[in-house]
Coordinates of C-alpha atoms and ligand atoms in Angstrom, one line a residue:
M150 CA -18.1 -227.7 -57.8
D151 CA -16.1 -227.1 -54.6
R152 CA -16.1 -223.7 -53.0
V153 CA -14.0 -222.1 -50.4
D154 CA -13.7 -218.7 -48.8
L155 CA -9.9 -218.5 -49.5
A156 CA -7.6 -220.4 -51.8
V157 CA -3.9 -219.9 -51.2
V158 CA -1.9 -220.8 -54.3
G159 CA 1.6 -222.0 -53.2
G160 CA 2.6 -224.1 -50.2
G161 CA 5.9 -222.5 -49.4
V162 CA 6.7 -220.7 -46.1
I163 CA 4.7 -217.6 -47.1
G164 CA 1.6 -219.6 -48.2
A165 CA 1.8 -221.6 -45.0
L166 CA 1.9 -218.5 -42.8
I167 CA -0.9 -216.9 -44.8
A168 CA -3.1 -219.9 -44.2
R169 CA -2.4 -219.8 -40.5
E170 CA -3.1 -216.1 -40.2
A171 CA -6.3 -216.4 -42.2
V172 CA -7.9 -219.1 -39.9
A173 CA -6.7 -217.2 -36.8
A174 CA -8.3 -214.0 -38.0
F175 CA -11.4 -215.6 -39.5
P176 CA -12.1 -218.9 -37.6
G177 CA -15.2 -219.7 -39.6
A178 CA -13.6 -219.4 -43.0
T179 CA -12.9 -222.3 -45.3
V180 CA -9.3 -222.3 -46.5
A181 CA -7.5 -224.4 -49.1
V182 CA -3.7 -224.4 -49.9
L183 CA -3.0 -225.5 -53.4
E184 CA 0.6 -226.8 -54.0
R185 CA 1.9 -228.1 -57.2
G186 CA 4.5 -230.2 -55.6
M187 CA 5.0 -231.0 -51.9
V188 CA 4.7 -228.3 -49.2
G189 CA 7.9 -226.4 -48.7
Q190 CA 9.8 -227.8 -51.6
G191 CA 10.1 -224.6 -53.7
A192 CA 12.5 -221.8 -52.8
S193 CA 11.8 -222.6 -49.1
S194 CA 13.6 -225.9 -49.4
R195 CA 16.9 -224.3 -50.3
S196 CA 16.7 -221.4 -47.9
A197 CA 19.5 -220.7 -45.4
G198 CA 16.6 -219.6 -43.1
V199 CA 18.5 -216.8 -41.5
H200 CA 16.7 -214.2 -39.5
F201 CA 18.5 -211.0 -38.5
P202 CA 16.8 -207.9 -37.2
R203 CA 17.7 -206.0 -40.4
G204 CA 16.0 -203.8 -42.9
G205 CA 17.0 -201.3 -45.5
T206 CA 13.8 -199.3 -45.1
E207 CA 11.5 -198.4 -42.2
R208 CA 8.8 -200.8 -43.5
V209 CA 11.2 -203.7 -43.7
R210 CA 12.7 -203.0 -40.3
S211 CA 9.2 -203.0 -38.8
M212 CA 8.3 -206.2 -40.7
S213 CA 11.5 -207.8 -39.4
A214 CA 10.8 -206.9 -35.8
Y215 CA 7.2 -208.1 -36.0
S216 CA 8.2 -211.4 -37.7
Q217 CA 10.9 -212.0 -35.1
G218 CA 8.2 -212.0 -32.4
V219 CA 6.0 -214.3 -34.3
W220 CA 8.8 -216.8 -35.1
E221 CA 9.8 -216.8 -31.4
Q222 CA 6.2 -217.6 -30.4
L223 CA 5.6 -220.2 -33.0
A224 CA 9.0 -221.9 -32.3
A225 CA 7.8 -222.5 -28.8
E226 CA 4.2 -223.4 -29.7
L227 CA 4.9 -225.8 -32.6
D228 CA 8.4 -227.0 -31.6
L229 CA 9.8 -225.6 -34.9
P230 CA 13.4 -226.3 -36.0
I231 CA 14.5 -222.8 -35.3
R232 CA 17.9 -222.3 -33.6
T233 CA 19.1 -219.1 -32.0
V234 CA 22.6 -218.0 -32.9
D235 CA 25.0 -215.4 -31.6
A236 CA 25.9 -213.0 -34.3
T237 CA 28.5 -210.4 -35.3
V238 CA 28.0 -207.7 -37.9
V239 CA 31.1 -206.3 -39.7
S240 CA 31.0 -203.0 -41.5
S241 CA 33.3 -200.3 -42.7
G242 CA 30.7 -197.7 -41.6
D243 CA 30.6 -196.5 -38.1
V244 CA 27.8 -197.4 -35.6
D245 CA 25.6 -194.5 -36.9
A246 CA 25.9 -195.7 -40.4
V247 CA 25.1 -199.3 -39.5
S248 CA 22.4 -198.8 -36.8
P249 CA 19.7 -197.6 -39.2
V250 CA 20.0 -200.9 -40.9
Y251 CA 20.4 -203.1 -37.9
V252 CA 17.8 -202.8 -35.2
R253 CA 19.9 -203.8 -32.2
L254 CA 23.7 -203.5 -32.1
G255 CA 25.5 -204.5 -28.9
D256 CA 29.1 -203.8 -27.8
E257 CA 31.9 -203.5 -30.3
T258 CA 33.4 -207.0 -30.5
V259 CA 36.9 -208.4 -31.1
P260 CA 36.9 -210.6 -34.2
A261 CA 37.6 -214.3 -33.5
G262 CA 37.7 -217.4 -35.7
D263 CA 38.7 -217.9 -39.3
W264 CA 37.7 -214.5 -40.6
A265 CA 39.1 -211.0 -40.2
A266 CA 37.4 -207.6 -40.7
L267 CA 38.9 -205.7 -43.7
P268 CA 41.2 -202.8 -42.8
G269 CA 39.1 -200.0 -41.4
A270 CA 36.0 -202.2 -40.7
R271 CA 34.7 -202.8 -37.3
A272 CA 32.5 -205.5 -35.7
W273 CA 29.6 -205.4 -33.3
D274 CA 27.5 -208.0 -31.5
L275 CA 24.0 -208.3 -33.0
D276 CA 21.1 -209.7 -30.9
G277 CA 18.0 -211.5 -32.0
C278 CA 19.3 -213.7 -34.8
H279 CA 18.2 -217.3 -35.5
H280 CA 18.2 -219.8 -38.4
A281 CA 15.7 -222.3 -39.4
D282 CA 15.0 -225.4 -41.5
V283 CA 12.5 -223.5 -43.7
Q284 CA 11.1 -226.5 -45.5
A285 CA 10.4 -228.3 -42.2
V286 CA 8.9 -225.1 -40.7
A287 CA 6.4 -224.7 -43.6
G288 CA 5.5 -228.4 -43.3
R289 CA 5.0 -228.2 -39.5
V290 CA 2.9 -225.0 -39.7
L291 CA 0.6 -226.6 -42.2
A292 CA 0.5 -229.9 -40.3
G293 CA -0.8 -228.0 -37.3
L294 CA -3.6 -226.6 -39.4
R295 CA -4.8 -229.8 -41.1
D296 CA -8.1 -229.9 -39.1
R297 CA -8.9 -226.4 -40.3
V298 CA -7.2 -226.0 -43.7
T299 CA -7.4 -228.3 -46.7
V300 CA -3.9 -228.9 -48.1
L301 CA -3.9 -230.2 -51.7
E302 CA -0.4 -231.3 -52.7
G303 CA 0.5 -232.4 -56.2
T304 CA -2.2 -229.9 -57.4
E305 CA -1.3 -227.3 -59.9
V306 CA -3.4 -224.3 -60.5
T307 CA -3.5 -224.2 -64.3
E308 CA -6.0 -221.3 -65.0
L309 CA -7.5 -218.4 -63.1
S310 CA -10.6 -216.4 -64.0
S311 CA -13.1 -214.2 -62.1
D312 CA -16.8 -213.8 -62.5
G313 CA -17.5 -211.2 -59.8
E314 CA -18.3 -213.0 -56.6
Y315 CA -16.0 -216.0 -57.2
H316 CA -12.6 -216.7 -58.7
R317 CA -12.5 -219.9 -60.7
L318 CA -9.3 -222.0 -60.3
A319 CA -8.7 -224.8 -62.8
L320 CA -6.8 -227.6 -61.0
G321 CA -5.8 -229.7 -64.0
P322 CA -8.1 -231.7 -66.2
G323 CA -11.8 -231.7 -65.1
R324 CA -11.2 -230.3 -61.7
E325 CA -12.2 -226.8 -60.5
L326 CA -12.4 -224.8 -57.3
L327 CA -14.4 -221.6 -56.7
A328 CA -12.9 -219.2 -54.2
R329 CA -14.3 -216.0 -52.8
R330 CA -10.7 -214.8 -52.2
V331 CA -7.4 -215.9 -53.7
V332 CA -3.9 -215.3 -52.6
L333 CA -1.1 -216.0 -55.0
A334 CA 2.0 -216.9 -53.1
P335 CA 4.0 -218.6 -55.9
G336 CA 7.5 -217.7 -54.8
P337 CA 9.7 -217.4 -57.9
W338 CA 7.0 -218.9 -60.2
I339 CA 5.8 -215.4 -61.1
A340 CA 5.6 -216.2 -64.8
H341 CA 3.1 -219.0 -64.6
P342 CA 0.7 -218.6 -67.6
A343 CA -2.3 -218.6 -65.2
W344 CA -1.2 -215.2 -63.6
V345 CA 1.7 -213.8 -65.7
E346 CA -0.4 -211.0 -67.1
L347 CA -2.0 -210.1 -63.7
V348 CA 1.4 -210.0 -62.0
A349 CA 3.3 -208.1 -64.8
P350 CA 2.4 -204.6 -63.7
L351 CA 4.2 -205.2 -60.4
G352 CA 7.5 -205.1 -62.2
L353 CA 8.9 -208.2 -60.4
R354 CA 12.1 -210.0 -61.5
V355 CA 13.6 -213.3 -60.5
K356 CA 17.2 -213.5 -59.4
K357 CA 19.4 -216.6 -58.8
V358 CA 20.3 -217.1 -55.1
V359 CA 23.4 -219.1 -54.1
A360 CA 24.8 -220.3 -50.8
T361 CA 27.9 -222.4 -50.7
H362 CA 28.8 -225.1 -48.1
L363 CA 32.2 -225.2 -46.4
E364 CA 33.7 -228.6 -45.5
G365 CA 34.5 -229.0 -41.8
A366 CA 32.5 -228.7 -38.6
P367 CA 32.1 -225.3 -37.1
A368 CA 33.6 -224.8 -33.6
P369 CA 31.2 -224.7 -30.7
G370 CA 30.0 -221.1 -30.1
D371 CA 31.1 -219.8 -33.5
P372 CA 28.8 -216.9 -34.4
L373 CA 26.9 -216.0 -37.5
V374 CA 29.0 -213.3 -39.1
V375 CA 27.2 -210.8 -41.3
F376 CA 29.5 -208.9 -43.7
H377 CA 27.4 -205.8 -44.2
D378 CA 29.3 -204.1 -47.0
E379 CA 29.4 -207.3 -49.1
D380 CA 25.8 -208.3 -48.3
A381 CA 27.2 -211.7 -47.4
F382 CA 27.1 -214.0 -44.3
L383 CA 28.9 -217.0 -42.8
L384 CA 26.6 -219.3 -40.8
P385 CA 27.7 -222.2 -38.6
L386 CA 25.3 -225.1 -39.3
H387 CA 26.2 -227.3 -36.3
E388 CA 23.3 -229.7 -37.0
R389 CA 24.7 -230.4 -40.6
G390 CA 28.4 -230.3 -39.6
H391 CA 29.5 -227.5 -41.9
Y392 CA 29.4 -223.7 -42.5
L393 CA 27.2 -222.0 -45.0
F394 CA 28.4 -219.0 -46.9
S395 CA 25.8 -216.7 -48.5
Y396 CA 26.9 -214.1 -51.0
T397 CA 25.1 -211.9 -53.5
C398 CA 24.7 -213.6 -56.8
D399 CA 24.0 -211.0 -59.5
R400 CA 22.3 -213.2 -62.2
W401 CA 18.9 -211.8 -63.0
D402 CA 15.8 -212.9 -65.0
V403 CA 16.2 -216.6 -64.5
T404 CA 13.3 -219.0 -64.0
P405 CA 13.0 -221.8 -61.5
E406 CA 13.4 -224.3 -64.4
D407 CA 16.7 -222.6 -65.5
V408 CA 18.5 -222.7 -62.2
G409 CA 17.7 -226.3 -61.1
P410 CA 19.5 -227.8 -58.1
V411 CA 23.0 -227.9 -59.4
L412 CA 25.8 -225.3 -58.8
E413 CA 27.7 -224.0 -61.8
P414 CA 31.5 -223.9 -61.5
S415 CA 31.2 -220.1 -61.7
D416 CA 29.0 -220.0 -58.6
L417 CA 31.8 -221.5 -56.6
D418 CA 34.4 -219.2 -58.2
D419 CA 32.2 -216.1 -57.3
A420 CA 31.7 -217.3 -53.7
R421 CA 35.4 -218.0 -53.2
A422 CA 36.3 -214.6 -54.6
V423 CA 34.1 -212.8 -52.0
L424 CA 35.0 -215.2 -49.2
G425 CA 38.7 -214.8 -49.9
R426 CA 38.6 -211.1 -49.0
F427 CA 38.0 -211.7 -45.3
A428 CA 38.5 -215.4 -44.8
P429 CA 41.2 -216.7 -47.2
G430 CA 41.8 -219.7 -45.0
L431 CA 38.3 -220.9 -45.7
V432 CA 38.4 -220.7 -49.5
D433 CA 39.6 -224.2 -50.1
R434 CA 36.8 -225.6 -47.9
C435 CA 34.1 -224.0 -50.2
T436 CA 33.3 -227.0 -52.3
S437 CA 29.5 -227.4 -52.7
G438 CA 26.3 -225.6 -51.9
R439 CA 22.6 -224.9 -52.7
V440 CA 21.2 -222.9 -55.5
F441 CA 17.7 -221.7 -56.5
C442 CA 16.1 -218.3 -57.1
D443 CA 13.7 -215.8 -55.6
A444 CA 11.3 -213.0 -56.7
Y445 CA 12.5 -209.4 -56.2
S446 CA 10.5 -206.2 -56.3
P447 CA 11.6 -202.9 -57.8
H448 CA 11.6 -201.1 -54.4
R449 CA 13.2 -204.0 -52.5
E450 CA 10.3 -204.3 -50.1
P451 CA 8.0 -207.4 -50.0
V452 CA 4.8 -207.0 -52.2
V453 CA 1.3 -207.5 -50.9
A454 CA -0.9 -206.2 -53.7
E455 CA -4.5 -206.6 -54.7
L456 CA -4.4 -207.4 -58.5
L457 CA -8.2 -207.9 -58.9
P458 CA -11.0 -207.4 -56.3
G459 CA -10.4 -210.3 -53.8
L460 CA -7.2 -211.6 -55.5
V461 CA -4.0 -210.7 -53.8
F462 CA -0.3 -211.3 -54.7
A463 CA 2.0 -211.9 -51.7
G464 CA 5.7 -212.4 -51.8
A465 CA 8.7 -211.0 -53.8
A466 CA 10.6 -210.6 -50.5
N467 CA 14.0 -210.1 -52.2
G468 CA 15.8 -213.1 -50.7
S469 CA 14.2 -212.5 -47.2
G470 CA 11.0 -214.4 -47.6
Y471 CA 11.6 -216.7 -44.6
R472 CA 12.4 -213.9 -42.1
L473 CA 9.6 -211.6 -43.2
A474 CA 6.9 -214.3 -43.8
P475 CA 4.9 -213.6 -40.7
A476 CA 4.6 -209.9 -41.5
I477 CA 3.8 -210.6 -45.1
A478 CA 1.0 -212.9 -43.9
A479 CA -0.4 -210.3 -41.5
E480 CA -0.5 -207.7 -44.3
T481 CA -2.1 -210.1 -46.7
V482 CA -4.9 -211.2 -44.4
A483 CA -5.5 -207.6 -43.4
A484 CA -6.1 -206.9 -47.1
L485 CA -8.7 -209.7 -47.4
D486 CA -12.4 -209.6 -46.2
L487 CA -13.0 -213.2 -45.2
T488 CA -16.2 -212.6 -43.1
P489 CA -18.3 -215.7 -43.7
T490 CA -21.3 -215.0 -46.0
G491 CA -23.0 -218.4 -45.5
S492 CA -22.9 -218.9 -49.2
T493 CA -19.9 -221.2 -49.2
S494 CA -19.6 -224.9 -48.5
P495 CA -16.6 -226.7 -47.1
L496 CA -14.2 -228.0 -49.6
L497 CA -15.1 -231.5 -50.8
Q498 CA -12.0 -233.4 -52.0
R499 CA -13.5 -235.0 -55.1
Q500 CA -13.3 -234.6 -58.9
T501 CA -16.1 -232.3 -60.3
Ligands
FAD157 C1 19.8 -220.4 -51.5 C2 18.8 -219.5 -50.8 C3 19.1 -219.0 -49.6 C4 18.1 -218.2 -48.9 N1 18.4 -217.8 -47.7 C5 17.4 -217.0 -47.0 C6 17.7 -216.6 -45.7 O1 18.7 -216.9 -45.1 N2 16.7 -215.9 -45.0 C7 15.5 -215.6 -45.7 O2 14.7 -214.9 -45.0 N3 15.3 -216.0 -46.9 C8 16.2 -216.7 -47.6 N4 16.0 -217.1 -48.9 C9 14.7 -216.7 -49.5 C10 13.5 -217.5 -49.1 O3 13.9 -218.9 -49.1 C11 12.3 -217.2 -50.0 O4 12.1 -215.8 -50.1 C12 11.1 -217.9 -49.5 O5 11.3 -219.3 -49.3 C13 9.9 -217.7 -50.4 O6 8.8 -218.4 -49.9 P1 7.5 -218.6 -50.8 O7 6.6 -219.3 -50.0 O8 7.1 -217.3 -51.4 O9 8.1 -219.4 -52.1 P2 8.3 -221.0 -52.3 O10 8.9 -221.7 -51.2 O11 9.0 -221.1 -53.6 O12 6.8 -221.5 -52.4 C14 6.0 -221.3 -53.6 C15 5.2 -222.5 -53.9 O13 4.3 -222.3 -55.0 C16 4.2 -223.5 -55.7 N5 3.6 -223.2 -57.0 C17 4.1 -222.5 -58.0 N6 3.3 -222.4 -59.0 C18 2.2 -223.1 -58.7 C19 0.9 -223.5 -59.3 N7 0.7 -223.1 -60.6 N8 0.0 -224.2 -58.7 C20 0.2 -224.6 -57.4 N9 1.4 -224.3 -56.7 C21 2.3 -223.6 -57.3 C22 5.6 -224.0 -55.8 O14 5.6 -225.4 -56.1 C23 6.2 -223.6 -54.4 O15 6.2 -224.7 -53.5 C24 16.9 -217.9 -49.6 C25 16.6 -218.4 -50.8 C26 17.5 -219.3 -51.5 C27 17.2 -219.8 -52.8

């Protein structure tokens, strides 16, 4: 039977960053990423990939600042599809009310473009923002690790059990893997039968996430506009030739199988209603979009939690799993002891 020091279940952006962090911290460790489909094709494939230096709590602000540094470094090292973008934040609160949420606010700015701040709201420049093709980022991070990490795609973990020293992962009929440590990074697949009971005490829920697309190319230099009060943003996607509008969809307790890839008419109606408040001229251009779901935690901070000795859950980043992935990965690997014991053998890719 094959054995590894660490099995990472889930090849999304969070699983990819955890694998990278694990081999950086423990260069001798044997690591496998187990992905049911293809790398990056879960929630990561639908992500708007926006990073802003933002956080509703001190821990999230600190994770956001840490992650920004890692993304900037990795973007240069791995030539990742990450694009910096000028940004404006609009809020009805004053600077004091907004600044605890946003790490760096610049000068007060004069709104320009197709949107207008609501009466009484003000707008400020916001430094440090970028957006990414998250599916491609996950793929490229793992591509750079292939000499050190075994990536098994099309491989579903169907059962999990523990016998003290090792965790046993069933990988479909007749195939098993023993792992000293396991990280579950399943994105919104928190209710998989293999771990639903283990994860239940965390109190996670899955929410639908929607971002609509607006017909028509953005003008050069158009900024990302963050509407703080509405928890919405308007992102120019020059490389795709359209705007993306993200708003807060309030549909809870869905499953990845429920939401599928297709927008419901009510998704467009809801997006248009929010967009119409500050950009009525754009409403008719809001004609399509992307939809999926994400795992949310009760306290709205990402979860890194040891569920059994040596078995850690990582994720539930509340719709911010791209921008916080490096910090989630660092916390996860800090919670694992991967010091080689000499009792493991490299993963052999064969049927047992
Ligand atoms: C429309 C939309 C817009 C978003 N915009 C942003 C944004 O602007 N900024 C931001 O930071 N975040 C954003 N997010 C959230 C972000 O995309 C997610 O938080 C992030 O992608 C989660 O990454 P993950 O690796 O945990 O999950 P996933 O990418 O879903 O990866 C989990 C993987 O686990 C695999 N898996 C599940 N079960 C098994 C099993 N039994 N065996 C093997 N593999 C399994 C799945 O196939 C999947 O590939 C957005 C999300 C959506 C849907």
